[in-house]
């Protein structure tokens, strides 16, 4: 298989996954980026992160982060407040409604994972994981 075919398949897989996720999230009135923030908050200590931590995680500007978090707060998926130790620091906290979204998002991701790995043996999955790790490492270290 030629190099361009491999890269093309990786791109097509990414496109398919995004399309599946966006179709599922659209029903809930959310975007993939908003869902990503909610899942990050769920995994964070005390289900809370500073705006700055979220900004760094997403690799986006402060204004983008503020708008994104504002929309999530309007939907009652997060609560934003000042840090108890430093009032200059803004903190986002996951709400119960946000946790419910995370549970559904994880179900959707599990289904996508199952679909992707359908028909692969454990050995094939292990080989694929090792190869993808090398590809990622090449890009990350550049």
N, C-alpha and C. Protein backbone atom coordinates (compact mmCIF):
# COMPACT_ATOMS: atom_id res chain seq x y z
N UNK A 1 0.86 -1.18 0.00
CA UNK A 1 0.00 0.00 0.00
C UNK A 1 0.90 1.24 0.00
N UNK A 2 0.54 2.17 -0.82
CA UNK A 2 1.34 3.39 -0.92
C UNK A 2 1.11 4.30 0.28
N UNK A 3 2.12 5.11 0.55
CA UNK A 3 2.07 6.05 1.67
C UNK A 3 0.84 6.94 1.61
N UNK A 4 0.51 7.45 0.43
CA UNK A 4 -0.64 8.35 0.31
C UNK A 4 -1.96 7.64 0.63
N UNK A 5 -2.04 6.33 0.33
CA UNK A 5 -3.24 5.57 0.66
C UNK A 5 -3.41 5.44 2.17
N UNK A 6 -2.32 5.19 2.86
CA UNK A 6 -2.37 5.06 4.32
C UNK A 6 -2.85 6.37 4.94
N UNK A 7 -2.25 7.47 4.52
CA UNK A 7 -2.62 8.78 5.05
C UNK A 7 -4.08 9.08 4.70
N UNK A 8 -4.50 8.71 3.52
CA UNK A 8 -5.88 8.93 3.11
C UNK A 8 -6.85 8.14 4.00
N UNK A 9 -6.51 6.89 4.31
CA UNK A 9 -7.37 6.09 5.18
C UNK A 9 -7.45 6.70 6.58
N UNK A 10 -6.34 7.19 7.10
CA UNK A 10 -6.35 7.83 8.42
C UNK A 10 -7.28 9.04 8.40
N UNK A 11 -7.18 9.84 7.34
CA UNK A 11 -8.05 11.02 7.22
C UNK A 11 -9.52 10.61 7.12
N UNK A 12 -9.82 9.60 6.32
CA UNK A 12 -11.21 9.15 6.16
C UNK A 12 -11.77 8.60 7.47
N UNK A 13 -10.95 7.88 8.21
CA UNK A 13 -11.39 7.35 9.51
C UNK A 13 -11.72 8.51 10.44
N UNK A 14 -10.84 9.51 10.48
CA UNK A 14 -11.08 10.68 11.32
C UNK A 14 -12.36 11.39 10.91
N UNK A 15 -12.56 11.56 9.61
CA UNK A 15 -13.78 12.22 9.11
C UNK A 15 -15.03 11.44 9.51
N UNK A 16 -14.99 10.12 9.37
CA UNK A 16 -16.14 9.29 9.73
C UNK A 16 -16.46 9.40 11.22
N UNK A 17 -15.42 9.38 12.05
CA UNK A 17 -15.63 9.47 13.49
C UNK A 17 -16.23 10.83 13.87
N UNK A 18 -15.71 11.90 13.27
CA UNK A 18 -16.24 13.23 13.53
C UNK A 18 -17.71 13.33 13.11
N UNK A 19 -18.02 12.77 11.94
CA UNK A 19 -19.38 12.83 11.43
C UNK A 19 -20.33 12.09 12.37
N UNK A 20 -19.94 10.89 12.82
CA UNK A 20 -20.76 10.12 13.75
C UNK A 20 -20.98 10.90 15.05
N UNK A 21 -19.90 11.46 15.57
CA UNK A 21 -19.99 12.21 16.83
C UNK A 21 -20.87 13.44 16.67
N UNK A 22 -20.65 14.20 15.61
CA UNK A 22 -21.44 15.41 15.40
C UNK A 22 -22.91 15.11 15.19
N UNK A 23 -23.22 14.03 14.47
CA UNK A 23 -24.63 13.65 14.28
C UNK A 23 -25.29 13.32 15.61
N UNK A 24 -24.57 12.61 16.45
CA UNK A 24 -25.09 12.24 17.77
C UNK A 24 -25.24 13.48 18.66
N UNK A 25 -24.24 14.34 18.65
CA UNK A 25 -24.25 15.53 19.51
C UNK A 25 -25.28 16.56 19.06
N UNK A 26 -25.52 16.63 17.76
CA UNK A 26 -26.48 17.61 17.22
C UNK A 26 -27.85 17.42 17.86
N UNK A 27 -28.20 16.17 18.14
CA UNK A 27 -29.50 15.86 18.77
C UNK A 27 -29.60 16.51 20.15
N UNK A 28 -28.43 16.67 20.80
CA UNK A 28 -28.40 17.27 22.14
C UNK A 28 -28.08 18.76 22.09
N UNK A 29 -27.88 19.30 20.89
CA UNK A 29 -27.57 20.72 20.75
C UNK A 29 -26.15 21.06 21.16
N UNK A 30 -25.23 20.10 20.99
CA UNK A 30 -23.84 20.30 21.38
C UNK A 30 -22.90 20.13 20.20
N UNK A 31 -21.68 20.63 20.38
CA UNK A 31 -20.63 20.43 19.38
C UNK A 31 -19.60 19.45 19.95
N UNK A 32 -18.73 18.97 19.07
CA UNK A 32 -17.69 18.05 19.49
C UNK A 32 -16.76 18.72 20.51
N UNK A 33 -16.43 19.98 20.28
CA UNK A 33 -15.56 20.70 21.21
C UNK A 33 -16.22 20.86 22.58
N UNK A 34 -17.50 21.15 22.60
CA UNK A 34 -18.22 21.28 23.88
C UNK A 34 -18.22 19.94 24.62
N UNK A 35 -18.45 18.88 23.89
CA UNK A 35 -18.44 17.55 24.50
C UNK A 35 -17.06 17.22 25.06
N UNK A 36 -16.04 17.59 24.33
CA UNK A 36 -14.66 17.36 24.78
C UNK A 36 -14.41 18.06 26.12
N UNK A 37 -14.87 19.29 26.24
CA UNK A 37 -14.71 20.04 27.49
C UNK A 37 -15.41 19.33 28.64
N UNK A 38 -16.63 18.89 28.40
CA UNK A 38 -17.39 18.21 29.46
C UNK A 38 -16.68 16.94 29.91
N UNK A 39 -16.16 16.17 28.97
CA UNK A 39 -15.45 14.93 29.33
C UNK A 39 -14.16 15.23 30.08
N UNK A 40 -13.48 16.30 29.70
CA UNK A 40 -12.26 16.71 30.43
C UNK A 40 -12.60 17.12 31.86
N UNK A 41 -13.70 17.86 32.01
CA UNK A 41 -14.13 18.27 33.35
C UNK A 41 -14.49 17.06 34.20
N UNK A 42 -15.14 16.09 33.60
CA UNK A 42 -15.52 14.89 34.35
C UNK A 42 -14.29 14.16 34.89
N UNK A 43 -13.21 14.15 34.13
CA UNK A 43 -12.00 13.45 34.54
C UNK A 43 -11.10 14.28 35.46
N UNK A 44 -11.39 15.58 35.57
CA UNK A 44 -10.56 16.48 36.39
C UNK A 44 -10.84 16.27 37.87
N UNK A 45 -9.84 16.59 38.72
CA UNK A 45 -10.08 16.52 40.16
C UNK A 45 -11.26 17.39 40.56
N UNK A 46 -12.16 16.83 41.33
CA UNK A 46 -13.38 17.53 41.77
C UNK A 46 -14.24 18.02 40.61
N UNK A 47 -14.02 17.48 39.43
CA UNK A 47 -14.77 17.85 38.22
C UNK A 47 -14.75 19.36 37.99
N UNK A 48 -13.57 19.95 38.16
CA UNK A 48 -13.42 21.38 37.96
C UNK A 48 -12.05 21.69 37.37
N UNK A 49 -12.01 22.69 36.50
CA UNK A 49 -10.77 23.14 35.88
C UNK A 49 -10.83 24.66 35.75
N UNK A 50 -9.66 25.29 35.77
CA UNK A 50 -9.63 26.73 35.52
C UNK A 50 -9.81 26.97 34.03
N UNK A 51 -10.25 28.18 33.71
CA UNK A 51 -10.40 28.54 32.30
C UNK A 51 -9.05 28.37 31.60
N UNK A 52 -7.98 28.75 32.28
CA UNK A 52 -6.63 28.69 31.70
C UNK A 52 -6.25 27.24 31.38
N UNK A 53 -6.58 26.30 32.27
CA UNK A 53 -6.29 24.88 32.03
C UNK A 53 -7.05 24.38 30.81
N UNK A 54 -8.30 24.78 30.68
CA UNK A 54 -9.12 24.37 29.54
C UNK A 54 -8.55 24.96 28.26
N UNK A 55 -8.18 26.22 28.32
CA UNK A 55 -7.59 26.91 27.17
C UNK A 55 -6.34 26.17 26.68
N UNK A 56 -5.48 25.79 27.61
CA UNK A 56 -4.24 25.06 27.25
C UNK A 56 -4.58 23.68 26.67
N UNK A 57 -5.54 23.01 27.27
CA UNK A 57 -5.91 21.68 26.81
C UNK A 57 -6.47 21.71 25.39
N UNK A 58 -7.25 22.72 25.08
CA UNK A 58 -7.88 22.82 23.76
C UNK A 58 -6.98 23.47 22.72
N UNK A 59 -5.91 24.14 23.18
CA UNK A 59 -5.01 24.87 22.29
C UNK A 59 -5.76 25.95 21.52
N UNK A 60 -6.56 26.72 22.24
CA UNK A 60 -7.32 27.80 21.62
C UNK A 60 -7.11 29.09 22.42
N UNK A 61 -7.55 30.19 21.83
CA UNK A 61 -7.40 31.50 22.47
C UNK A 61 -8.33 31.64 23.66
N UNK A 62 -8.00 32.59 24.53
CA UNK A 62 -8.79 32.85 25.72
C UNK A 62 -10.23 33.22 25.35
N UNK A 63 -10.39 34.03 24.31
CA UNK A 63 -11.74 34.45 23.91
C UNK A 63 -12.57 33.27 23.42
N UNK A 64 -11.94 32.33 22.73
CA UNK A 64 -12.64 31.14 22.25
C UNK A 64 -13.10 30.30 23.44
N UNK A 65 -12.21 30.14 24.40
CA UNK A 65 -12.54 29.35 25.60
C UNK A 65 -13.68 30.00 26.37
N UNK A 66 -13.62 31.32 26.54
CA UNK A 66 -14.67 32.03 27.27
C UNK A 66 -16.03 31.86 26.58
N UNK A 67 -16.06 31.95 25.26
CA UNK A 67 -17.30 31.78 24.52
C UNK A 67 -17.84 30.36 24.63
N UNK A 68 -16.95 29.41 24.51
CA UNK A 68 -17.32 28.00 24.61
C UNK A 68 -17.90 27.69 25.98
N UNK A 69 -17.24 28.15 27.03
CA UNK A 69 -17.70 27.89 28.39
C UNK A 69 -18.99 28.65 28.68
N UNK A 70 -19.13 29.84 28.10
CA UNK A 70 -20.36 30.60 28.27
C UNK A 70 -21.56 29.85 27.70
N UNK A 71 -21.38 29.25 26.52
CA UNK A 71 -22.47 28.49 25.90
C UNK A 71 -22.81 27.24 26.72
N UNK A 72 -21.79 26.60 27.27
CA UNK A 72 -22.05 25.42 28.12
C UNK A 72 -22.78 25.82 29.40
N UNK A 73 -22.45 26.98 29.93
CA UNK A 73 -23.13 27.46 31.14
C UNK A 73 -24.59 27.81 30.83
N UNK A 74 -24.84 28.40 29.67
CA UNK A 74 -26.21 28.73 29.26
C UNK A 74 -27.07 27.47 29.18
N UNK A 75 -26.44 26.36 28.82
CA UNK A 75 -27.16 25.08 28.69
C UNK A 75 -27.19 24.31 30.02
N UNK A 76 -26.69 24.95 31.08
CA UNK A 76 -26.65 24.36 32.43
C UNK A 76 -25.85 23.06 32.50
N UNK A 77 -24.82 22.95 31.64
CA UNK A 77 -23.95 21.78 31.66
C UNK A 77 -22.72 22.00 32.54
N UNK A 78 -22.40 23.27 32.74
CA UNK A 78 -21.31 23.64 33.66
C UNK A 78 -21.75 24.84 34.48
N UNK A 79 -21.00 25.08 35.54
CA UNK A 79 -21.19 26.26 36.38
C UNK A 79 -19.84 26.95 36.44
N UNK A 80 -19.81 28.25 36.23
CA UNK A 80 -18.56 29.02 36.29
C UNK A 80 -18.57 29.91 37.52
N UNK A 81 -17.42 29.96 38.18
CA UNK A 81 -17.30 30.79 39.38
C UNK A 81 -15.85 31.22 39.56
N UNK A 82 -15.62 32.09 40.55
CA UNK A 82 -14.26 32.50 40.89
C UNK A 82 -13.61 31.44 41.76
N UNK A 83 -12.29 31.33 41.64
CA UNK A 83 -11.54 30.42 42.50
C UNK A 83 -11.62 30.93 43.94
N UNK A 84 -11.78 30.04 44.90
CA UNK A 84 -11.94 30.44 46.30
C UNK A 84 -10.66 31.08 46.86
N UNK A 85 -9.51 30.73 46.30
CA UNK A 85 -8.24 31.27 46.81
C UNK A 85 -7.78 32.52 46.07
N UNK A 86 -8.19 32.65 44.81
CA UNK A 86 -7.76 33.79 44.00
C UNK A 86 -8.91 34.21 43.09
N UNK A 87 -9.55 35.31 43.44
CA UNK A 87 -10.76 35.77 42.73
C UNK A 87 -10.48 36.14 41.27
N UNK A 88 -9.21 36.29 40.88
CA UNK A 88 -8.88 36.61 39.49
C UNK A 88 -9.01 35.38 38.59
N UNK A 89 -9.01 34.21 39.20
CA UNK A 89 -9.04 32.96 38.44
C UNK A 89 -10.48 32.46 38.32
N UNK A 90 -10.90 32.18 37.07
CA UNK A 90 -12.24 31.65 36.81
C UNK A 90 -12.15 30.13 36.72
N UNK A 91 -13.16 29.47 37.30
CA UNK A 91 -13.20 28.01 37.34
C UNK A 91 -14.51 27.52 36.72
N UNK A 92 -14.41 26.43 35.96
CA UNK A 92 -15.60 25.78 35.39
C UNK A 92 -15.80 24.46 36.12
N UNK A 93 -17.04 24.20 36.53
CA UNK A 93 -17.39 22.97 37.24
C UNK A 93 -18.50 22.25 36.49
N UNK A 94 -18.43 20.95 36.44
CA UNK A 94 -19.44 20.14 35.77
C UNK A 94 -20.70 20.08 36.62
N UNK A 95 -21.86 20.24 35.99
CA UNK A 95 -23.14 20.12 36.69
C UNK A 95 -23.65 18.69 36.54
N UNK A 96 -24.73 18.39 37.24
CA UNK A 96 -25.34 17.06 37.13
C UNK A 96 -25.82 16.81 35.69
N UNK A 97 -26.37 17.83 35.07
CA UNK A 97 -26.81 17.71 33.67
C UNK A 97 -25.60 17.44 32.77
N UNK A 98 -24.48 18.07 33.07
CA UNK A 98 -23.25 17.84 32.32
C UNK A 98 -22.75 16.41 32.49
N UNK A 99 -22.88 15.89 33.70
CA UNK A 99 -22.49 14.50 33.96
C UNK A 99 -23.35 13.54 33.15
N UNK A 100 -24.64 13.83 33.04
CA UNK A 100 -25.54 12.99 32.23
C UNK A 100 -25.08 12.96 30.78
N UNK A 101 -24.69 14.13 30.28
CA UNK A 101 -24.19 14.18 28.90
C UNK A 101 -22.95 13.29 28.77
N UNK A 102 -22.05 13.36 29.74
CA UNK A 102 -20.82 12.56 29.68
C UNK A 102 -21.12 11.08 29.61
N UNK A 103 -22.10 10.63 30.36
CA UNK A 103 -22.47 9.21 30.34
C UNK A 103 -22.93 8.81 28.94
N UNK A 104 -23.75 9.65 28.31
CA UNK A 104 -24.21 9.36 26.96
C UNK A 104 -23.06 9.42 25.96
N UNK A 105 -22.20 10.40 26.11
CA UNK A 105 -21.06 10.54 25.19
C UNK A 105 -20.15 9.32 25.27
N UNK A 106 -19.95 8.81 26.47
CA UNK A 106 -19.10 7.62 26.63
C UNK A 106 -19.74 6.39 25.98
N UNK A 107 -21.06 6.29 26.07
CA UNK A 107 -21.76 5.19 25.38
C UNK A 107 -21.56 5.30 23.88
N UNK A 108 -21.70 6.52 23.35
CA UNK A 108 -21.52 6.74 21.92
C UNK A 108 -20.09 6.41 21.48
N UNK A 109 -19.12 6.81 22.29
CA UNK A 109 -17.72 6.52 21.95
C UNK A 109 -17.44 5.02 21.99
N UNK A 110 -18.02 4.33 22.97
CA UNK A 110 -17.84 2.89 23.07
C UNK A 110 -18.41 2.20 21.83
N UNK A 111 -19.55 2.68 21.36
CA UNK A 111 -20.16 2.11 20.16
C UNK A 111 -19.29 2.35 18.93
N UNK A 112 -18.73 3.55 18.81
CA UNK A 112 -17.83 3.85 17.70
C UNK A 112 -16.58 2.98 17.77
N UNK A 113 -16.04 2.79 18.97
CA UNK A 113 -14.86 1.94 19.14
C UNK A 113 -15.18 0.50 18.74
N UNK A 114 -16.34 0.02 19.17
CA UNK A 114 -16.74 -1.34 18.84
C UNK A 114 -16.86 -1.51 17.32
N UNK A 115 -17.46 -0.52 16.68
CA UNK A 115 -17.64 -0.56 15.24
C UNK A 115 -16.28 -0.56 14.52
N UNK A 116 -15.35 0.27 14.98
CA UNK A 116 -14.04 0.35 14.35
C UNK A 116 -13.26 -0.96 14.47
N UNK A 117 -13.37 -1.61 15.59
CA UNK A 117 -12.57 -2.81 15.85
C UNK A 117 -13.28 -4.10 15.44
N UNK A 118 -14.49 -3.97 14.94
CA UNK A 118 -15.29 -5.12 14.52
C UNK A 118 -14.50 -5.97 13.52
N UNK A 119 -14.39 -7.26 13.81
CA UNK A 119 -13.72 -8.18 12.90
C UNK A 119 -12.21 -8.27 13.06
N UNK A 120 -11.63 -7.45 13.94
CA UNK A 120 -10.18 -7.51 14.17
C UNK A 120 -9.88 -8.45 15.33
N UNK A 121 -8.83 -9.22 15.19
CA UNK A 121 -8.39 -10.08 16.28
C UNK A 121 -7.63 -9.24 17.29
N UNK A 122 -7.39 -9.80 18.47
CA UNK A 122 -6.62 -9.07 19.49
C UNK A 122 -5.21 -8.77 18.96
N UNK A 123 -4.63 -9.71 18.27
CA UNK A 123 -3.30 -9.51 17.70
C UNK A 123 -3.29 -8.37 16.68
N UNK A 124 -4.31 -8.31 15.84
CA UNK A 124 -4.41 -7.23 14.87
C UNK A 124 -4.61 -5.88 15.55
N UNK A 125 -5.41 -5.85 16.60
CA UNK A 125 -5.60 -4.59 17.35
C UNK A 125 -4.30 -4.16 18.01
N UNK A 126 -3.54 -5.11 18.56
CA UNK A 126 -2.26 -4.79 19.19
C UNK A 126 -1.28 -4.22 18.15
N UNK A 127 -1.23 -4.86 16.98
CA UNK A 127 -0.34 -4.40 15.91
C UNK A 127 -0.74 -3.00 15.45
N UNK A 128 -2.04 -2.80 15.26
CA UNK A 128 -2.54 -1.49 14.83
C UNK A 128 -2.19 -0.43 15.86
N UNK A 129 -2.38 -0.73 17.12
CA UNK A 129 -2.06 0.23 18.18
C UNK A 129 -0.58 0.60 18.16
N UNK A 130 0.28 -0.38 18.00
CA UNK A 130 1.73 -0.11 17.96
C UNK A 130 2.10 0.75 16.75
N UNK A 131 1.52 0.46 15.61
CA UNK A 131 1.81 1.23 14.40
C UNK A 131 1.31 2.67 14.53
N UNK A 132 0.11 2.82 15.04
CA UNK A 132 -0.43 4.17 15.22
C UNK A 132 0.36 4.97 16.26
N UNK A 133 0.86 4.28 17.27
CA UNK A 133 1.70 4.94 18.28
C UNK A 133 2.96 5.49 17.62
N UNK A 134 3.54 4.73 16.71
CA UNK A 134 4.74 5.20 15.99
C UNK A 134 4.42 6.41 15.13
N UNK A 135 3.30 6.36 14.42
CA UNK A 135 2.89 7.48 13.56
C UNK A 135 2.69 8.73 14.43
N UNK A 136 1.99 8.57 15.53
CA UNK A 136 1.75 9.71 16.43
C UNK A 136 3.06 10.26 16.97
N UNK A 137 3.96 9.38 17.36
CA UNK A 137 5.26 9.79 17.89
C UNK A 137 6.04 10.60 16.85
N UNK A 138 5.99 10.17 15.60
CA UNK A 138 6.66 10.90 14.53
C UNK A 138 6.16 12.34 14.44
N UNK A 139 4.87 12.50 14.55
CA UNK A 139 4.27 13.83 14.44
C UNK A 139 4.50 14.66 15.70
N UNK A 140 4.39 14.02 16.85
CA UNK A 140 4.53 14.73 18.12
C UNK A 140 5.95 15.25 18.31
N UNK A 141 6.95 14.49 17.86
CA UNK A 141 8.34 14.86 18.08
C UNK A 141 8.88 15.83 17.04
N UNK A 142 8.10 16.14 16.06
CA UNK A 142 8.56 17.02 14.98
C UNK A 142 8.55 18.46 15.43
